[in-house]
Amino acid sequence: MFDRKHNCIVVVGAQWGDEGKGKLVDVLAEQADVVVRYQGGANAGHTVVVGERQVVLHQIPSGILHPRVRCVVGNGVVLDPETFFGEIKELTAQGIEIAGRLFVSDRAHVVLPYHKLLDQASEMQQQIGTTGRGIGPAYEDKIGRRGVRVTDLCRGRGAREFLEPRVERANGMLRLMGSPATADLDEHVELFGRLGAKLRPLATDTGLLVHRALRSGQRVLLEGAQGALLDVDHGTYPFVTSSNTTAGGAAVGAGIGPTEIDGVLGVVKAYTTRVGNGPLPTEVAGDLQAQLRDLGGEFGATTGRPRRCGWFDATVVRYSVRVNGLTGLAVTKLDVLDTFEEIPVCVGYRLDGSECAEVPSDVEALDRVEPVYEVLPGWQRTTATARRLADLPPAARAYLDRLEDLAGQPIRFVSVGTRRDQIIEV
Ligand code: IMP
């Protein structure tokens, strides 16, 4: 993806998240100088396998596993400082050196305990199936201009005066929602002091850092979290997360102009999964769902919830190509399909008896669509050892060719296992 003309690349999830972006970022980070997370927060869970070691990162960019790379938590992220420092501790315990190469935007908003209480209370009213990490309420406060930013935490004085109206408001909201929970002002003041002091050395104008890196010819990778169908504008609203997960969000959330971005890699699974509620047109029923879930290890990296599983949905991926402006695809978890005799692929929808070529805006309509399937032959051989396209069984290549055709975008990478080396660069 990176070359002389392509210095700034975005990696996004092109379905409902959990496509394996962490692994692609890990692979591409080898050629990058800076890796930036630009939206979401501790709701994300990027699993990267290095040797025998499995590392789950929630907020720190997956690039941190490469000792040379500088990592940035951008202004578009809602940072949960407590879990962030927990991740740093875990990485340090694994011998990964963090000092001097991890930066946090001083403009990023912060998730506080009252945001988590509000998230859990609002789930009792409207079941989105959130991760309960306070993401929605933190973004609500950001847009409502009552948010808390890293810069506020770092100020280190006037914490009580700053926090009191916010905690009071949160408690009022909790009462209104009928929640028995209350946020404690003293606990928040203590947290502010403790975490502010730890954040201060990492906090900086990261937009400027990224801008300077690009000006000096360095390579920057912008790492998306979640997936296009969870985007607050383009996803299956209201069953979405509260940020712009699509590539447009990368410029805003990293603090650079959109003209800086040279390419967008969309990561798709060779099938489809979703956690949380909302439509999933190609969801499979019964034993087959359990089979796909077990083969793919489809359990949420953040919450451990079983993921809902379905076949590849070309309408969703075509939509994702459009709303993200994708310039290439990475297909992951091809090996999960190794044992199937036949593999259905959804090539379009029918809605109320008519052809439906696009993802409808109305989730009830998307819930009603009937997928039109084309059944492709399986290959029933392992793909896990393939390192070149030519190593793949012909039926697996035909499967990829069909996905490429349907999506209208070239496949640039194929992942055939969890390990770093289990990847084919096309
Ligand atoms: P929230 O982001 O915690 O507010 O959750 C909103 C929706 O996004 C729920 O359906 C979550 O399951 C989903 N979601 C959030 N983060 C991820 C992720 O990293 N992978 C997959 N789904 C996610």
GROMACS .gro file of C-alpha atoms and ligand atoms in nm:
model
  449
    1MET     CA    1   0.000   0.000   0.000
    2PHE     CA    2   0.281   0.241   0.091
    3ASP     CA    3   0.505   0.362  -0.191
    4ARG     CA    4   0.663   0.687  -0.307
    5LYS     CA    5   0.324   0.839  -0.387
    6HIS     CA    6   0.128   0.687  -0.099
    7ASN     CA    7   0.250   0.806   0.240
    8CYS     CA    8  -0.077   0.829   0.425
    9ILE     CA    9  -0.302   0.522   0.430
   10VAL     CA   10  -0.626   0.459   0.619
   11VAL     CA   11  -0.727   0.109   0.729
   12VAL     CA   12  -1.100   0.072   0.798
   13GLY     CA   13  -1.340  -0.208   0.880
   14ALA     CA   14  -1.578  -0.248   0.588
   15GLN     CA   15  -1.848  -0.455   0.762
   16TRP     CA   16  -1.964  -0.446   1.128
   17GLY     CA   17  -1.622  -0.441   1.292
   18ASP     CA   18  -1.399  -0.728   1.404
   19GLU     CA   19  -1.274  -0.783   1.049
   20GLY     CA   20  -0.915  -0.826   1.164
   21LYS     CA   21  -0.793  -0.468   1.120
   22GLY     CA   22  -0.547  -0.515   1.406
   23LYS     CA   23  -0.356  -0.776   1.211
   24LEU     CA   24  -0.350  -0.568   0.890
   25VAL     CA   25  -0.233  -0.262   1.081
   26ASP     CA   26   0.032  -0.476   1.247
   27VAL     CA   27   0.152  -0.596   0.905
   28LEU     CA   28   0.143  -0.251   0.741
   29ALA     CA   29   0.300  -0.084   1.046
   30GLU     CA   30   0.623  -0.256   0.953
   31GLN     CA   31   0.656   0.004   0.676
   32ALA     CA   32   0.509   0.296   0.873
   33ASP     CA   33   0.665   0.565   1.091
   34VAL     CA   34   0.350   0.676   1.269
   35VAL     CA   35   0.025   0.489   1.346
   36VAL     CA   36  -0.280   0.686   1.457
   37ARG     CA   37  -0.608   0.573   1.615
   38TYR     CA   38  -0.865   0.834   1.519
   39GLN     CA   39  -1.207   0.741   1.659
   40GLY     CA   40  -1.386   0.516   1.905
   41GLY     CA   41  -1.231   0.421   2.233
   42ALA     CA   42  -1.214   0.125   2.467
   43ASN     CA   43  -1.511  -0.032   2.283
   44ALA     CA   44  -1.264  -0.155   2.022
   45GLY     CA   45  -1.063  -0.469   2.070
   46HIS     CA   46  -0.779  -0.538   1.830
   47THR     CA   47  -0.627  -0.881   1.873
   48VAL     CA   48  -0.276  -0.922   1.741
   49VAL     CA   49  -0.087  -1.249   1.762
   50VAL     CA   50   0.291  -1.224   1.784
   51GLY     CA   51   0.463  -1.561   1.808
   52GLU     CA   52   0.296  -1.747   2.091
   53ARG     CA   53   0.171  -1.425   2.242
   54GLN     CA   54  -0.177  -1.279   2.197
   55VAL     CA   55  -0.213  -0.908   2.265
   56VAL     CA   56  -0.555  -0.742   2.281
   57LEU     CA   57  -0.536  -0.367   2.237
   58HIS     CA   58  -0.835  -0.147   2.304
   59GLN     CA   59  -0.703   0.206   2.266
   60ILE     CA   60  -0.335   0.191   2.189
   61PRO     CA   61  -0.273   0.160   1.813
   62SER     CA   62  -0.166  -0.188   1.701
   63GLY     CA   63   0.154  -0.030   1.563
   64ILE     CA   64   0.294  -0.022   1.917
   65LEU     CA   65   0.426  -0.375   1.866
   66HIS     CA   66   0.684  -0.236   1.622
   67PRO     CA   67   0.962  -0.075   1.824
   68ARG     CA   68   1.040   0.190   1.561
   69VAL     CA   69   0.688   0.320   1.520
   70ARG     CA   70   0.545   0.624   1.697
   71CYS     CA   71   0.183   0.577   1.805
   72VAL     CA   72  -0.084   0.840   1.842
   73VAL     CA   73  -0.426   0.846   2.005
   74GLY     CA   74  -0.592   1.117   1.798
   75ASN     CA   75  -0.836   1.391   1.889
   76GLY     CA   76  -1.130   1.189   1.752
   77VAL     CA   77  -1.090   0.917   2.014
   78VAL     CA   78  -1.278   0.916   2.344
   79LEU     CA   79  -1.005   0.803   2.579
   80ASP     CA   80  -1.071   0.592   2.885
   81PRO     CA   81  -0.757   0.684   3.084
   82GLU     CA   82  -0.789   0.409   3.341
   83THR     CA   83  -0.798   0.125   3.085
   84PHE     CA   84  -0.541   0.308   2.872
   85PHE     CA   85  -0.286   0.294   3.153
   86GLY     CA   86  -0.385  -0.068   3.215
   87GLU     CA   87  -0.289  -0.145   2.854
   88ILE     CA   88   0.042   0.037   2.891
   89LYS     CA   89   0.114  -0.172   3.200
   90GLU     CA   90   0.034  -0.494   3.018
   91LEU     CA   91   0.250  -0.404   2.719
   92THR     CA   92   0.538  -0.304   2.945
   93ALA     CA   93   0.507  -0.634   3.130
   94GLN     CA   94   0.544  -0.809   2.793
   95GLY     CA   95   0.870  -0.623   2.736
   96ILE     CA   96   0.733  -0.372   2.485
   97GLU     CA   97   0.904  -0.036   2.525
   98ILE     CA   98   0.655   0.253   2.523
   99ALA     CA   99   0.860   0.547   2.646
  100GLY     CA  100   0.891   0.836   2.403
  101ARG     CA  101   0.678   0.684   2.128
  102LEU     CA  102   0.319   0.705   2.253
  103PHE     CA  103   0.130   1.033   2.228
  104VAL     CA  104  -0.224   1.138   2.316
  105SER     CA  105  -0.406   1.431   2.162
  106ASP     CA  106  -0.467   1.707   2.414
  107ARG     CA  107  -0.795   1.765   2.227
  108ALA     CA  108  -0.922   1.408   2.270
  109HIS     CA  109  -1.224   1.370   2.496
  110VAL     CA  110  -1.215   1.156   2.806
  111VAL     CA  111  -1.452   0.883   2.924
  112LEU     CA  112  -1.520   0.909   3.296
  113PRO     CA  113  -1.698   0.662   3.526
  114TYR     CA  114  -2.025   0.858   3.499
  115HIS     CA  115  -2.025   0.799   3.121
  116LYS     CA  116  -2.021   0.425   3.183
  117LEU     CA  117  -2.310   0.451   3.430
  118LEU     CA  118  -2.506   0.652   3.174
  119ASP     CA  119  -2.425   0.399   2.899
  120GLN     CA  120  -2.552   0.112   3.112
  121ALA     CA  121  -2.865   0.305   3.214
  122SER     CA  122  -2.951   0.399   2.857
  123GLU     CA  123  -2.915   0.034   2.752
  124MET     CA  124  -3.202  -0.041   2.989
  125GLN     CA  125  -3.418   0.198   2.783
  126GLN     CA  126  -3.298   0.129   2.429
  127GLN     CA  127  -3.115  -0.198   2.373
  128ILE     CA  128  -2.841  -0.126   2.121
  129GLY     CA  129  -2.617  -0.390   2.272
  130THR     CA  130  -2.332  -0.145   2.340
  131THR     CA  131  -2.005  -0.251   2.495
  132GLY     CA  132  -2.099  -0.055   2.810
  133ARG     CA  133  -1.773   0.141   2.790
  134GLY     CA  134  -1.936   0.485   2.806
  135ILE     CA  135  -1.864   0.562   2.441
  136GLY     CA  136  -2.208   0.703   2.345
  137PRO     CA  137  -2.241   0.934   2.649
  138ALA     CA  138  -1.883   1.064   2.607
  139TYR     CA  139  -1.951   1.155   2.242
  140GLU     CA  140  -2.288   1.304   2.345
  141ASP     CA  141  -2.107   1.530   2.591
  142LYS     CA  142  -1.850   1.622   2.326
  143ILE     CA  143  -2.120   1.732   2.082
  144GLY     CA  144  -2.319   1.889   2.367
  145ARG     CA  145  -2.012   2.105   2.452
  146ARG     CA  146  -1.990   1.983   2.807
  147GLY     CA  147  -1.724   1.718   2.745
  148VAL     CA  148  -1.399   1.668   2.931
  149ARG     CA  149  -1.080   1.681   2.727
  150VAL     CA  150  -0.732   1.556   2.793
  151THR     CA  151  -0.623   1.916   2.821
  152ASP     CA  152  -0.872   1.964   3.110
  153LEU     CA  153  -0.731   1.661   3.291
  154CYS     CA  154  -0.380   1.789   3.245
  155ARG     CA  155  -0.455   2.135   3.387
  156GLY     CA  156  -0.433   1.987   3.733
  157ARG     CA  157  -0.622   2.262   3.921
  158GLY     CA  158  -0.988   2.350   3.971
  159ALA     CA  159  -1.089   1.989   3.921
  160ARG     CA  160  -1.373   1.996   4.173
  161GLU     CA  161  -1.532   2.312   4.028
  162PHE     CA  162  -1.492   2.171   3.679
  163LEU     CA  163  -1.637   1.831   3.761
  164GLU     CA  164  -1.917   1.922   4.000
  165PRO     CA  165  -2.175   2.042   3.744
  166ARG     CA  166  -2.091   1.747   3.518
  167VAL     CA  167  -2.129   1.485   3.788
  168GLU     CA  168  -2.450   1.652   3.909
  169ARG     CA  169  -2.590   1.653   3.559
  170ALA     CA  170  -2.501   1.287   3.513
  171ASN     CA  171  -2.676   1.200   3.839
  172GLY     CA  172  -2.983   1.395   3.727
  173MET     CA  173  -2.985   1.199   3.401
  174LEU     CA  174  -2.944   0.870   3.586
  175ARG     CA  175  -3.243   0.953   3.809
  176LEU     CA  176  -3.446   1.050   3.503
  177MET     CA  177  -3.367   0.717   3.343
  178GLY     CA  178  -3.476   0.534   3.658
  179SER     CA  179  -3.126   0.405   3.733
  180PRO     CA  180  -3.034   0.339   4.097
  181ALA     CA  181  -2.667   0.419   4.016
  182THR     CA  182  -2.502   0.745   4.123
  183ALA     CA  183  -2.169   0.897   4.028
  184ASP     CA  184  -1.947   1.007   4.315
  185LEU     CA  185  -1.787   1.351   4.290
  186ASP     CA  186  -1.495   1.271   4.522
  187GLU     CA  187  -1.409   0.961   4.320
  188HIS     CA  188  -1.404   1.169   4.003
  189VAL     CA  189  -1.188   1.441   4.159
  190GLU     CA  190  -0.939   1.179   4.280
  191LEU     CA  191  -0.931   1.015   3.937
  192PHE     CA  192  -0.876   1.350   3.769
  193GLY     CA  193  -0.572   1.424   3.984
  194ARG     CA  194  -0.421   1.079   3.955
  195LEU     CA  195  -0.471   1.027   3.582
  196GLY     CA  196  -0.405   1.386   3.482
  197ALA     CA  197  -0.054   1.363   3.624
  198LYS     CA  198   0.010   1.044   3.427
  199LEU     CA  199  -0.137   1.182   3.104
  200ARG     CA  200   0.055   1.510   3.107
  201PRO     CA  201   0.382   1.371   2.966
  202LEU     CA  202   0.195   1.202   2.678
  203ALA     CA  203  -0.043   1.483   2.586
  204THR     CA  204   0.038   1.698   2.287
  205ASP     CA  205  -0.099   1.854   1.970
  206THR     CA  206  -0.099   1.526   1.777
  207GLY     CA  207  -0.247   1.683   1.463
  208LEU     CA  208   0.070   1.889   1.441
  209LEU     CA  209   0.283   1.581   1.506
  210VAL     CA  210   0.114   1.392   1.219
  211HIS     CA  211   0.130   1.694   0.991
  212ARG     CA  212   0.504   1.734   1.053
  213ALA     CA  213   0.564   1.364   1.001
  214LEU     CA  214   0.392   1.381   0.660
  215ARG     CA  215   0.576   1.702   0.565
  216SER     CA  216   0.906   1.531   0.632
  217GLY     CA  217   0.814   1.237   0.408
  218GLN     CA  218   0.732   0.989   0.683
  219ARG     CA  219   0.468   0.723   0.639
  220VAL     CA  220   0.149   0.749   0.841
  221LEU     CA  221  -0.107   0.477   0.895
  222LEU     CA  222  -0.450   0.579   1.021
  223GLU     CA  223  -0.609   0.292   1.210
  224GLY     CA  224  -0.989   0.278   1.216
  225ALA     CA  225  -1.192   0.098   1.479
  226GLN     CA  226  -1.530  -0.079   1.438
  227GLY     CA  227  -1.672  -0.093   1.085
  228ALA     CA  228  -1.861   0.109   0.824
  229LEU     CA  229  -2.198  -0.039   0.913
  230LEU     CA  230  -2.149   0.086   1.270
  231ASP     CA  231  -2.080   0.443   1.152
  232VAL     CA  232  -2.315   0.692   1.318
  233ASP     CA  233  -2.405   0.842   0.976
  234HIS     CA  234  -2.370   0.551   0.737
  235GLY     CA  235  -2.438   0.251   0.957
  236THR     CA  236  -2.752   0.068   1.060
  237TYR     CA  237  -2.874   0.356   1.277
  238PRO     CA  238  -2.963   0.347   1.566
  239PHE     CA  239  -2.771   0.018   1.601
  240VAL     CA  240  -2.438   0.189   1.553
  241THR     CA  241  -2.152   0.328   1.754
  242SER     CA  242  -2.129   0.702   1.816
  243SER     CA  243  -1.843   0.798   1.588
  244ASN     CA  244  -1.763   0.818   1.218
  245THR     CA  245  -1.593   0.487   1.158
  246THR     CA  246  -1.569   0.545   0.784
  247ALA     CA  247  -1.257   0.686   0.620
  248GLY     CA  248  -1.389   1.045   0.626
  249GLY     CA  249  -1.358   1.029   1.004
  250ALA     CA  250  -0.986   0.961   0.971
  251ALA     CA  251  -0.897   1.314   0.865
  252VAL     CA  252  -1.109   1.480   1.133
  253GLY     CA  253  -1.008   1.237   1.406
  254ALA     CA  254  -0.637   1.250   1.329
  255GLY     CA  255  -0.634   1.628   1.290
  256ILE     CA  256  -0.517   1.646   0.928
  257GLY     CA  257  -0.683   1.759   0.606
  258PRO     CA  258  -0.859   1.501   0.383
  259THR     CA  259  -0.624   1.585   0.095
  260GLU     CA  260  -0.338   1.429   0.292
  261ILE     CA  261  -0.488   1.079   0.259
  262ASP     CA  262  -0.353   0.875  -0.032
  263GLY     CA  263  -0.533   0.543  -0.001
  264VAL     CA  264  -0.798   0.355   0.194
  265LEU     CA  265  -0.775  -0.016   0.264
  266GLY     CA  266  -1.107  -0.178   0.358
  267VAL     CA  267  -1.080  -0.493   0.567
  268VAL     CA  268  -1.352  -0.755   0.515
  269LYS     CA  269  -1.394  -1.101   0.655
  270ALA     CA  270  -1.449  -1.377   0.400
  271TYR     CA  271  -1.791  -1.400   0.569
  272THR     CA  272  -1.976  -1.157   0.801
  273THR     CA  273  -2.011  -1.109   1.175
  274ARG     CA  274  -2.177  -0.861   1.404
  275VAL     CA  275  -2.194  -0.813   1.782
  276GLY     CA  276  -2.482  -0.629   1.941
  277ASN     CA  277  -2.832  -0.576   1.809
  278GLY     CA  278  -2.957  -0.462   1.470
  279PRO     CA  279  -3.006  -0.617   1.126
  280LEU     CA  280  -2.767  -0.871   0.978
  281PRO     CA  281  -2.926  -0.985   0.649
  282THR     CA  282  -2.705  -1.286   0.586
  283GLU     CA  283  -2.712  -1.422   0.944
  284VAL     CA  284  -2.722  -1.801   0.933
  285ALA     CA  285  -2.943  -2.011   1.154
  286GLY     CA  286  -2.887  -2.286   1.407
  287ASP     CA  287  -2.597  -2.530   1.398
  288LEU     CA  288  -2.433  -2.370   1.099
  289GLN     CA  289  -2.406  -2.039   1.290
  290ALA     CA  290  -2.244  -2.222   1.581
  291GLN     CA  291  -2.007  -2.397   1.340
  292LEU     CA  292  -1.894  -2.069   1.181
  293ARG     CA  293  -1.859  -1.909   1.525
  294ASP     CA  294  -1.647  -2.191   1.662
  295LEU     CA  295  -1.428  -2.221   1.354
  296GLY     CA  296  -1.370  -1.845   1.347
  297GLY     CA  297  -1.335  -1.803   1.726
  298GLU     CA  298  -1.607  -1.542   1.694
  299PHE     CA  299  -1.631  -1.405   2.045
  300GLY     CA  300  -1.595  -1.032   2.114
  301ALA     CA  301  -1.241  -0.919   2.208
  302THR     CA  302  -1.381  -0.651   2.439
  303THR     CA  303  -1.689  -0.809   2.596
  304GLY     CA  304  -1.646  -1.181   2.519
  305ARG     CA  305  -1.998  -1.185   2.369
  306PRO     CA  306  -2.060  -1.444   2.097
  307ARG     CA  307  -2.062  -1.275   1.757
  308ARG     CA  308  -2.353  -1.328   1.521
  309CYS     CA  309  -2.230  -1.494   1.201
  310GLY     CA  310  -2.344  -1.490   0.839
  311TRP     CA  311  -2.223  -1.526   0.483
  312PHE     CA  312  -2.037  -1.263   0.282
  313ASP     CA  313  -2.272  -0.982   0.186
  314ALA     CA  314  -2.169  -0.806  -0.135
  315THR     CA  315  -2.436  -0.535  -0.102
  316VAL     CA  316  -2.285  -0.432   0.231
  317VAL     CA  317  -1.929  -0.440   0.096
  318ARG     CA  318  -2.018  -0.244  -0.221
  319TYR     CA  319  -2.183   0.017  -0.001
  320SER     CA  320  -1.875   0.025   0.214
  321VAL     CA  321  -1.652   0.070  -0.091
  322ARG     CA  322  -1.860   0.376  -0.181
  323VAL     CA  323  -1.896   0.547   0.157
  324ASN     CA  324  -1.529   0.491   0.244
  325GLY     CA  325  -1.384   0.559  -0.100
  326LEU     CA  326  -1.190   0.234  -0.068
  327THR     CA  327  -0.892   0.185  -0.295
  328GLY     CA  328  -0.828  -0.177  -0.201
  329LEU     CA  329  -0.956  -0.468   0.003
  330ALA     CA  330  -0.801  -0.704   0.253
  331VAL     CA  331  -0.992  -1.030   0.294
  332THR     CA  332  -0.938  -1.196   0.631
  333LYS     CA  333  -1.016  -1.534   0.785
  334LEU     CA  334  -1.034  -1.718   0.454
  335ASP     CA  335  -0.909  -2.028   0.639
  336VAL     CA  336  -1.226  -2.034   0.851
  337LEU     CA  337  -1.415  -2.146   0.539
  338ASP     CA  338  -1.172  -2.430   0.462
  339THR     CA  339  -1.403  -2.716   0.562
  340PHE     CA  340  -1.726  -2.609   0.395
  341GLU     CA  341  -1.850  -2.808   0.099
  342GLU     CA  342  -2.041  -2.510  -0.039
  343ILE     CA  343  -2.021  -2.142   0.046
  344PRO     CA  344  -2.315  -1.910  -0.019
  345VAL     CA  345  -2.237  -1.548  -0.108
  346CYS     CA  346  -2.508  -1.282  -0.097
  347VAL     CA  347  -2.498  -1.104  -0.433
  348GLY     CA  348  -2.800  -0.878  -0.380
  349TYR     CA  349  -3.124  -0.825  -0.191
  350ARG     CA  350  -3.493  -0.845  -0.263
  351LEU     CA  351  -3.715  -0.614  -0.066
  352ASP     CA  352  -4.093  -0.660  -0.068
  353GLY     CA  353  -4.073  -0.850  -0.396
  354SER     CA  354  -3.843  -0.608  -0.582
  355GLU     CA  355  -3.471  -0.598  -0.639
  356CYS     CA  356  -3.289  -0.380  -0.384
  357ALA     CA  357  -2.941  -0.279  -0.497
  358GLU     CA  358  -2.840  -0.058  -0.203
  359VAL     CA  359  -2.838  -0.081   0.177
  360PRO     CA  360  -3.167   0.083   0.278
  361SER     CA  361  -3.153   0.368   0.534
  362ASP     CA  362  -3.440   0.218   0.730
  363VAL     CA  363  -3.325  -0.064   0.958
  364GLU     CA  364  -3.671  -0.222   0.948
  365ALA     CA  365  -3.635  -0.251   0.571
  366LEU     CA  366  -3.286  -0.395   0.607
  367ASP     CA  367  -3.428  -0.644   0.855
  368ARG     CA  368  -3.685  -0.747   0.593
  369VAL     CA  369  -3.459  -0.786   0.291
  370GLU     CA  370  -3.418  -1.134   0.148
  371PRO     CA  371  -3.059  -1.205   0.049
  372VAL     CA  372  -3.009  -1.350  -0.299
  373TYR     CA  373  -2.739  -1.615  -0.275
  374GLU     CA  374  -2.497  -1.757  -0.522
  375VAL     CA  375  -2.352  -2.083  -0.394
  376LEU     CA  376  -1.981  -2.130  -0.464
  377PRO     CA  377  -1.798  -2.459  -0.426
  378GLY     CA  378  -1.580  -2.494  -0.116
  379TRP     CA  379  -1.219  -2.612  -0.139
  380GLN     CA  380  -1.205  -2.845   0.161
  381ARG     CA  381  -0.831  -2.809   0.199
  382THR     CA  382  -0.626  -2.600   0.433
  383THR     CA  383  -0.535  -2.250   0.320
  384ALA     CA  384  -0.344  -2.170   0.640
  385THR     CA  385  -0.005  -2.248   0.490
  386ALA     CA  386  -0.052  -2.044   0.170
  387ARG     CA  387   0.181  -1.745   0.133
  388ARG     CA  388   0.114  -1.667  -0.233
  389LEU     CA  389  -0.212  -1.669  -0.428
  390ALA     CA  390  -0.073  -1.957  -0.631
  391ASP     CA  391  -0.056  -2.169  -0.312
  392LEU     CA  392  -0.434  -2.151  -0.269
  393PRO     CA  393  -0.665  -2.426  -0.395
  394PRO     CA  394  -0.834  -2.322  -0.724
  395ALA     CA  395  -1.179  -2.303  -0.559
  396ALA     CA  396  -1.043  -2.063  -0.293
  397ARG     CA  397  -0.897  -1.843  -0.567
  398ALA     CA  398  -1.228  -1.855  -0.753
  399TYR     CA  399  -1.402  -1.752  -0.431
  400LEU     CA  400  -1.171  -1.451  -0.392
  401ASP     CA  401  -1.210  -1.360  -0.760
  402ARG     CA  402  -1.586  -1.356  -0.715
  403LEU     CA  403  -1.563  -1.133  -0.405
  404GLU     CA  404  -1.335  -0.896  -0.595
  405ASP     CA  405  -1.581  -0.887  -0.887
  406LEU     CA  406  -1.878  -0.822  -0.663
  407ALA     CA  407  -1.703  -0.554  -0.459
  408GLY     CA  408  -1.549  -0.385  -0.762
  409GLN     CA  409  -1.218  -0.336  -0.581
  410PRO     CA  410  -0.886  -0.518  -0.603
  411ILE     CA  411  -0.793  -0.753  -0.320
  412ARG     CA  412  -0.451  -0.645  -0.189
  413PHE     CA  413  -0.415  -0.885   0.104
  414VAL     CA  414  -0.558  -1.220   0.207
  415SER     CA  415  -0.521  -1.336   0.565
  416VAL     CA  416  -0.525  -1.711   0.624
  417GLY     CA  417  -0.471  -1.737   1.000
  418THR     CA  418  -0.410  -1.540   1.315
  419ARG     CA  419  -0.030  -1.538   1.303
  420ARG     CA  420   0.163  -1.245   1.163
  421ASP     CA  421   0.313  -1.451   0.880
  422GLN     CA  422  -0.021  -1.601   0.771
  423ILE     CA  423  -0.081  -1.341   0.506
  424ILE     CA  424  -0.071  -1.321   0.128
  425GLU     CA  425   0.019  -0.991  -0.029
  426VAL     CA  426  -0.138  -0.984  -0.373
  427IMP     P1  427  -2.067   0.119   2.165
  427IMP     O1  428  -1.964   0.152   2.064
  427IMP     O2  429  -2.012   0.053   2.288
  427IMP     O3  430  -2.156   0.236   2.197
  427IMP     O4  431  -2.163   0.007   2.100
  427IMP     C1  432  -2.247   0.037   1.988
  427IMP     C2  433  -2.251  -0.081   1.892
  427IMP     O5  434  -2.124  -0.098   1.831
  427IMP     C3  435  -2.282  -0.217   1.958
  427IMP     O6  436  -2.354  -0.296   1.866
  427IMP     C4  437  -2.145  -0.277   1.980
  427IMP     O7  438  -2.148  -0.418   1.987
  427IMP     C5  439  -2.075  -0.230   1.852
  427IMP     N1  440  -1.930  -0.221   1.867
  427IMP     C6  441  -1.859  -0.129   1.933
  427IMP     N2  442  -1.727  -0.154   1.922
  427IMP     C7  443  -1.714  -0.263   1.847
  427IMP     C8  444  -1.601  -0.336   1.796
  427IMP     O8  445  -1.483  -0.303   1.818
  427IMP     N3  446  -1.630  -0.443   1.720
  427IMP     C9  447  -1.757  -0.479   1.689
  427IMP     N4  448  -1.864  -0.415   1.733
  427IMP    C10  449  -1.844  -0.307   1.811
   0.00000   0.00000   0.00000
